[in-house]
GROMACS .gro file of C-alpha atoms in nm:
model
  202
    1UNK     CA    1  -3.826   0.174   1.406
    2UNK     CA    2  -4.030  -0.164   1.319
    3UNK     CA    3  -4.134  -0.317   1.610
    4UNK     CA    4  -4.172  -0.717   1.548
    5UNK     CA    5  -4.301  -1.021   1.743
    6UNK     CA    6  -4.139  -1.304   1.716
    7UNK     CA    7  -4.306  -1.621   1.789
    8UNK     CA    8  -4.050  -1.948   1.865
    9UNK     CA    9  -3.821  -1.753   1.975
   10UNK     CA   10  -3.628  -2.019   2.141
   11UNK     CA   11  -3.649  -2.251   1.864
   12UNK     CA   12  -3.383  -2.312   1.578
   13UNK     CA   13  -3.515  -2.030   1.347
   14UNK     CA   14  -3.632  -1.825   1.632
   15UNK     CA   15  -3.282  -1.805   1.820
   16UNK     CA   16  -3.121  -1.725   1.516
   17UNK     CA   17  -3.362  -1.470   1.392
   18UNK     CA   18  -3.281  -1.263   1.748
   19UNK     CA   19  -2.902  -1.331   1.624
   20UNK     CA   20  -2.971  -1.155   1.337
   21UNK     CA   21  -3.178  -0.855   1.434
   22UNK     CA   22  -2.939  -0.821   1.794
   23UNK     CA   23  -2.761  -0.559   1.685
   24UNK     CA   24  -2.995  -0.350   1.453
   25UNK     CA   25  -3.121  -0.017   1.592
   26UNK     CA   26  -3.434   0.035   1.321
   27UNK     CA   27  -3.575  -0.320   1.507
   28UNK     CA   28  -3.717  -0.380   1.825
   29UNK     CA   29  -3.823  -0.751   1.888
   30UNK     CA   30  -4.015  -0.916   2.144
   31UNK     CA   31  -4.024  -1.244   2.206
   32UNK     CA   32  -4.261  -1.402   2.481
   33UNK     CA   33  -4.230  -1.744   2.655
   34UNK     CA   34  -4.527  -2.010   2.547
   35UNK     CA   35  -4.613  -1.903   2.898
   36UNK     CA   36  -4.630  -1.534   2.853
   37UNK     CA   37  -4.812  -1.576   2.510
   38UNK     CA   38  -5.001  -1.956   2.431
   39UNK     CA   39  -5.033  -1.913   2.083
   40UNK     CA   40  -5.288  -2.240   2.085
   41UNK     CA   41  -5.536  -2.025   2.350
   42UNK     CA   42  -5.711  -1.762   2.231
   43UNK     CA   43  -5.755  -1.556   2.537
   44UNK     CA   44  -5.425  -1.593   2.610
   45UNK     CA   45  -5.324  -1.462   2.262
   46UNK     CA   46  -5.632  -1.134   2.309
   47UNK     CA   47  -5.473  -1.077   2.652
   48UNK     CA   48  -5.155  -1.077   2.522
   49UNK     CA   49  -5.239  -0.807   2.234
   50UNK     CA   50  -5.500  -0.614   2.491
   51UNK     CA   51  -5.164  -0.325   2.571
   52UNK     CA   52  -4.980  -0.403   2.313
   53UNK     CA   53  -4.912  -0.306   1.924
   54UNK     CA   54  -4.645  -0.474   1.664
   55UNK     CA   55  -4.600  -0.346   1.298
   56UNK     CA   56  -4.499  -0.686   1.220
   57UNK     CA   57  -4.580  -1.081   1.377
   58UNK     CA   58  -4.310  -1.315   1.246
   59UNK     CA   59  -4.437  -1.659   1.306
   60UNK     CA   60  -4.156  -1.935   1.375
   61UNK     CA   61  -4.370  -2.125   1.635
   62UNK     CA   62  -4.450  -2.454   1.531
   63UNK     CA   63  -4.467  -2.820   1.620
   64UNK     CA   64  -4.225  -2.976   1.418
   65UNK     CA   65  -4.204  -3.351   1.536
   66UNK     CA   66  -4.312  -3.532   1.210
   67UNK     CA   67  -4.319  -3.871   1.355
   68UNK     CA   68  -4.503  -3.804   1.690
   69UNK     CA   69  -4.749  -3.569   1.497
   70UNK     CA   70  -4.942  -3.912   1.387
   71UNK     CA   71  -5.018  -3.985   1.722
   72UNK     CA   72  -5.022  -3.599   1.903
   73UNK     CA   73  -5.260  -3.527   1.666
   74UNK     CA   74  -5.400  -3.264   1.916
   75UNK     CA   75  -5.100  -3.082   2.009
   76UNK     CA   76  -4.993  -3.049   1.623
   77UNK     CA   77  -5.319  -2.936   1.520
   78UNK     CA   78  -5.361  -2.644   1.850
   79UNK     CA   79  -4.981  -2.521   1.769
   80UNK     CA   80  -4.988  -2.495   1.387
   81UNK     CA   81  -5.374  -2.490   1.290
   82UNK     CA   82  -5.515  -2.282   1.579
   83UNK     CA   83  -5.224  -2.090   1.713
   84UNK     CA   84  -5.167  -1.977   1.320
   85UNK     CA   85  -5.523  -1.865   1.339
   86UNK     CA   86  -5.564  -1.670   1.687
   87UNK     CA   87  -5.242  -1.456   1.590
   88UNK     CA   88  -5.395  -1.388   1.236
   89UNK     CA   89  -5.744  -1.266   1.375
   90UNK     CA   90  -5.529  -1.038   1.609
   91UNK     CA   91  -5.335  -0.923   1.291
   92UNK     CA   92  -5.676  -0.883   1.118
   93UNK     CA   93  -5.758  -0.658   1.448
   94UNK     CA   94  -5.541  -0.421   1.407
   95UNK     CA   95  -5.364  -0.410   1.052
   96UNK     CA   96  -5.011  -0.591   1.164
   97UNK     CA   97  -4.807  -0.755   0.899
   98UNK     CA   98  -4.803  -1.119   0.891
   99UNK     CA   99  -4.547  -1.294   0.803
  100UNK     CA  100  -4.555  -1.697   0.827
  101UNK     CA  101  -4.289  -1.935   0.793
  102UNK     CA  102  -4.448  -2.235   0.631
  103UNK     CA  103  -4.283  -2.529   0.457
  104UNK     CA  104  -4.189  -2.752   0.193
  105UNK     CA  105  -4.376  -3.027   0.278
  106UNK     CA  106  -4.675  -2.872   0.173
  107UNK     CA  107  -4.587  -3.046  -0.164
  108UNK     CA  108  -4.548  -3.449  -0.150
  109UNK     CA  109  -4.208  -3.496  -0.291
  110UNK     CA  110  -4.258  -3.687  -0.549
  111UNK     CA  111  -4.164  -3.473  -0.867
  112UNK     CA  112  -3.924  -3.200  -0.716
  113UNK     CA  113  -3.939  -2.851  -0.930
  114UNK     CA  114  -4.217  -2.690  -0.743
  115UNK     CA  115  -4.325  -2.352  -0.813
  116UNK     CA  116  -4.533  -2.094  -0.558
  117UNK     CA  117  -4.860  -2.196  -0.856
  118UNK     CA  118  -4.751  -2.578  -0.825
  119UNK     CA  119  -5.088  -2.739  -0.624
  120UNK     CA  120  -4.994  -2.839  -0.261
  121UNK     CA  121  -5.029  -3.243  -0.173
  122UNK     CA  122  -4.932  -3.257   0.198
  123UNK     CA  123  -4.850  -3.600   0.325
  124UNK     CA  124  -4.883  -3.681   0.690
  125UNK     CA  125  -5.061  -3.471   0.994
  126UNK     CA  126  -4.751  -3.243   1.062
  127UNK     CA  127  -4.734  -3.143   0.684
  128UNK     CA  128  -5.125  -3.155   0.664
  129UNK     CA  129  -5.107  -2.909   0.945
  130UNK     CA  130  -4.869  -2.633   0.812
  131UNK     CA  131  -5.082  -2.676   0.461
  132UNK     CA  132  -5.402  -2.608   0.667
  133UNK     CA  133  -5.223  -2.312   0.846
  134UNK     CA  134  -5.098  -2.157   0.543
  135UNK     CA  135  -5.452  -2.125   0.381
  136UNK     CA  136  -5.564  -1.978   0.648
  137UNK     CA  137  -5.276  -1.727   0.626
  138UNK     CA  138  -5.328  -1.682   0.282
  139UNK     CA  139  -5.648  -1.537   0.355
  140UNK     CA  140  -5.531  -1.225   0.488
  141UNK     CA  141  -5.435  -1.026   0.287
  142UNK     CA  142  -5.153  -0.856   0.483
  143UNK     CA  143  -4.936  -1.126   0.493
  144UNK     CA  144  -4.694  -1.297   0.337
  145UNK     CA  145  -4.602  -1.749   0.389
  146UNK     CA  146  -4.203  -1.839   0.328
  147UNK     CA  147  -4.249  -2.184   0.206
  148UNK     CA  148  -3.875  -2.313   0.307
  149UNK     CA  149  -3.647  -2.596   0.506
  150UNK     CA  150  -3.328  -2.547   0.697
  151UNK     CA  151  -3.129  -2.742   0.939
  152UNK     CA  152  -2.900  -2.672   1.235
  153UNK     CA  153  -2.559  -2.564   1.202
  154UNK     CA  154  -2.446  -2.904   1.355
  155UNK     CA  155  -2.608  -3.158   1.062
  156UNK     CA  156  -2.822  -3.351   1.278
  157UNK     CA  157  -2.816  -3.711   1.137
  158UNK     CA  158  -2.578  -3.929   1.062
  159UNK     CA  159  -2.549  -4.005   0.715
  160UNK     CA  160  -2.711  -3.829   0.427
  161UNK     CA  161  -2.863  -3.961   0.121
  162UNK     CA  162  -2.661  -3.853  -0.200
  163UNK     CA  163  -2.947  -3.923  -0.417
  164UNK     CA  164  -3.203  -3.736  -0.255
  165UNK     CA  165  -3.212  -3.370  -0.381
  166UNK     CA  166  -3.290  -3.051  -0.165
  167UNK     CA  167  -3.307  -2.672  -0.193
  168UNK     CA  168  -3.266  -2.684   0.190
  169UNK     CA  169  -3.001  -2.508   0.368
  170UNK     CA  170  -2.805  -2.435   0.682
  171UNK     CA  171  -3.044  -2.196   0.958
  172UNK     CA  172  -2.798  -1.920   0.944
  173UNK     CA  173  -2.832  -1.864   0.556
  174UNK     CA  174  -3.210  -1.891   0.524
  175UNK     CA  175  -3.240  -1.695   0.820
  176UNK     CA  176  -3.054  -1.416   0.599
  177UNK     CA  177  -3.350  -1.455   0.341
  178UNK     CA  178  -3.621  -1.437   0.624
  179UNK     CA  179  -3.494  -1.139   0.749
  180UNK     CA  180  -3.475  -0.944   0.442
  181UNK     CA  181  -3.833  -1.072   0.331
  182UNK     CA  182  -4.023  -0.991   0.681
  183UNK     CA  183  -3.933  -0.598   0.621
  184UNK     CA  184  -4.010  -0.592   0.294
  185UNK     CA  185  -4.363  -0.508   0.142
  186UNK     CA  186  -4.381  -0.830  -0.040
  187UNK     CA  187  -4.679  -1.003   0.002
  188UNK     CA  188  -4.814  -1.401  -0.085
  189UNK     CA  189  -4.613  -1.697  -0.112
  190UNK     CA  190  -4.216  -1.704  -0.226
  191UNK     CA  191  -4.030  -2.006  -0.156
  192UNK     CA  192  -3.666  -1.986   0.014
  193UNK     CA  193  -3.420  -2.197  -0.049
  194UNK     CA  194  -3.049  -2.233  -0.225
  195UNK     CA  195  -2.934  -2.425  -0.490
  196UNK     CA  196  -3.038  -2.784  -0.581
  197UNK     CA  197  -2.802  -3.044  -0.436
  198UNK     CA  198  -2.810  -3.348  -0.277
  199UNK     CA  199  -2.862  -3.402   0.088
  200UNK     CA  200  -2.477  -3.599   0.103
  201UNK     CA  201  -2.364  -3.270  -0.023
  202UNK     CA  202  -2.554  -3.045   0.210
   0.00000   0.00000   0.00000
């Protein structure tokens, strides 16, 4: 049995990653509260690992507000820069897996086509902020960053652009992806996604 934390669990990803794994007997995951575990304090997180051992850490936590992140510059930067990096030196501790779930807005958008070589560009603090957490990641050697978008079930705008082209897809098919990747032994950077289309037909 693989014994995984989950951070986010009560997030988009997160909630569906606990749909997916609910009924597997070779799993066992635990996800804390942000008041059981504060990924952004670092005696929180050493307290938190102190009893405690996980083969794997599946990192969903994030803050994900693009617009507000200009202005919480703080809270963005504690979530995804430092959070990132107190569960990695626990990782780092004691051997655990690693696996991150970054994003593509790492790249700037303005070609399309990337590739896991292409060289990152973020634009804007929350994008800035997954870039910087994803180096660090990449550091470790144990671990492995999902570069990847997804949106609810329920499309949440309302209209779509139908020249404005995405790999993106719906949370319960890249969560299908995620799953498979975070037990496997792959290691790096591999991007998620489906096929090219526009967001109108998304």
């Amino acid at each position: 049995m693989s014994e995984i934390l989950l951070t986010g669990g009560s997030g988009i990803l997160g909630t569906q990653m606990l749909e997916e794994w609910r009924d597997d007997p070779n799993i066992k995951i635990t996800s804390p509260s942000s008041s059981e575990l504060d990924i952004s304090c670092h005696t929180s997180v050493r307290d938190f690992f102190d009893n405690r051992h996980f083969d794997i850490i599946l990192h969903c936590a994030a803050y994900t507000n693009t617009v507000d992140a200009s202005i919480e510059i703080e809270d963005c930067v504690d979530t995804n820069v430092v959070g990132t990096w107190n569960l990695v030196r626990e990782s780092m501790r004691s051997g655990m897996r690693f696996v991150y779930i970054s994003t593509d807005y790492v790249f700037d958008g303005r070609s399309g086509g990337y590739q896991i070589d292409s060289p990152i560009n973020p634009v804007g603090n929350y994008s800035m902020s997954k870039a910087s957490a994803e180096l660090i990641v990449r550091m470790y050697d144990n671990s492995l960053s999902i570069r990847t978008s997804f949106v609810p079930r329920d499309f949440p705008h309302p209209a779509a652009f139908s020249d404005q082209y995405t790999t993106r897809d719906y949370v319960d098919v890249i969560s299908k992806f995620i799953k498979s990747l975070t037990t496997s032994n792959k290691l790096g950077i591999v991007h998620v996604g489906t096929k090219k289309k526009s967001v109108f037909e998304l």
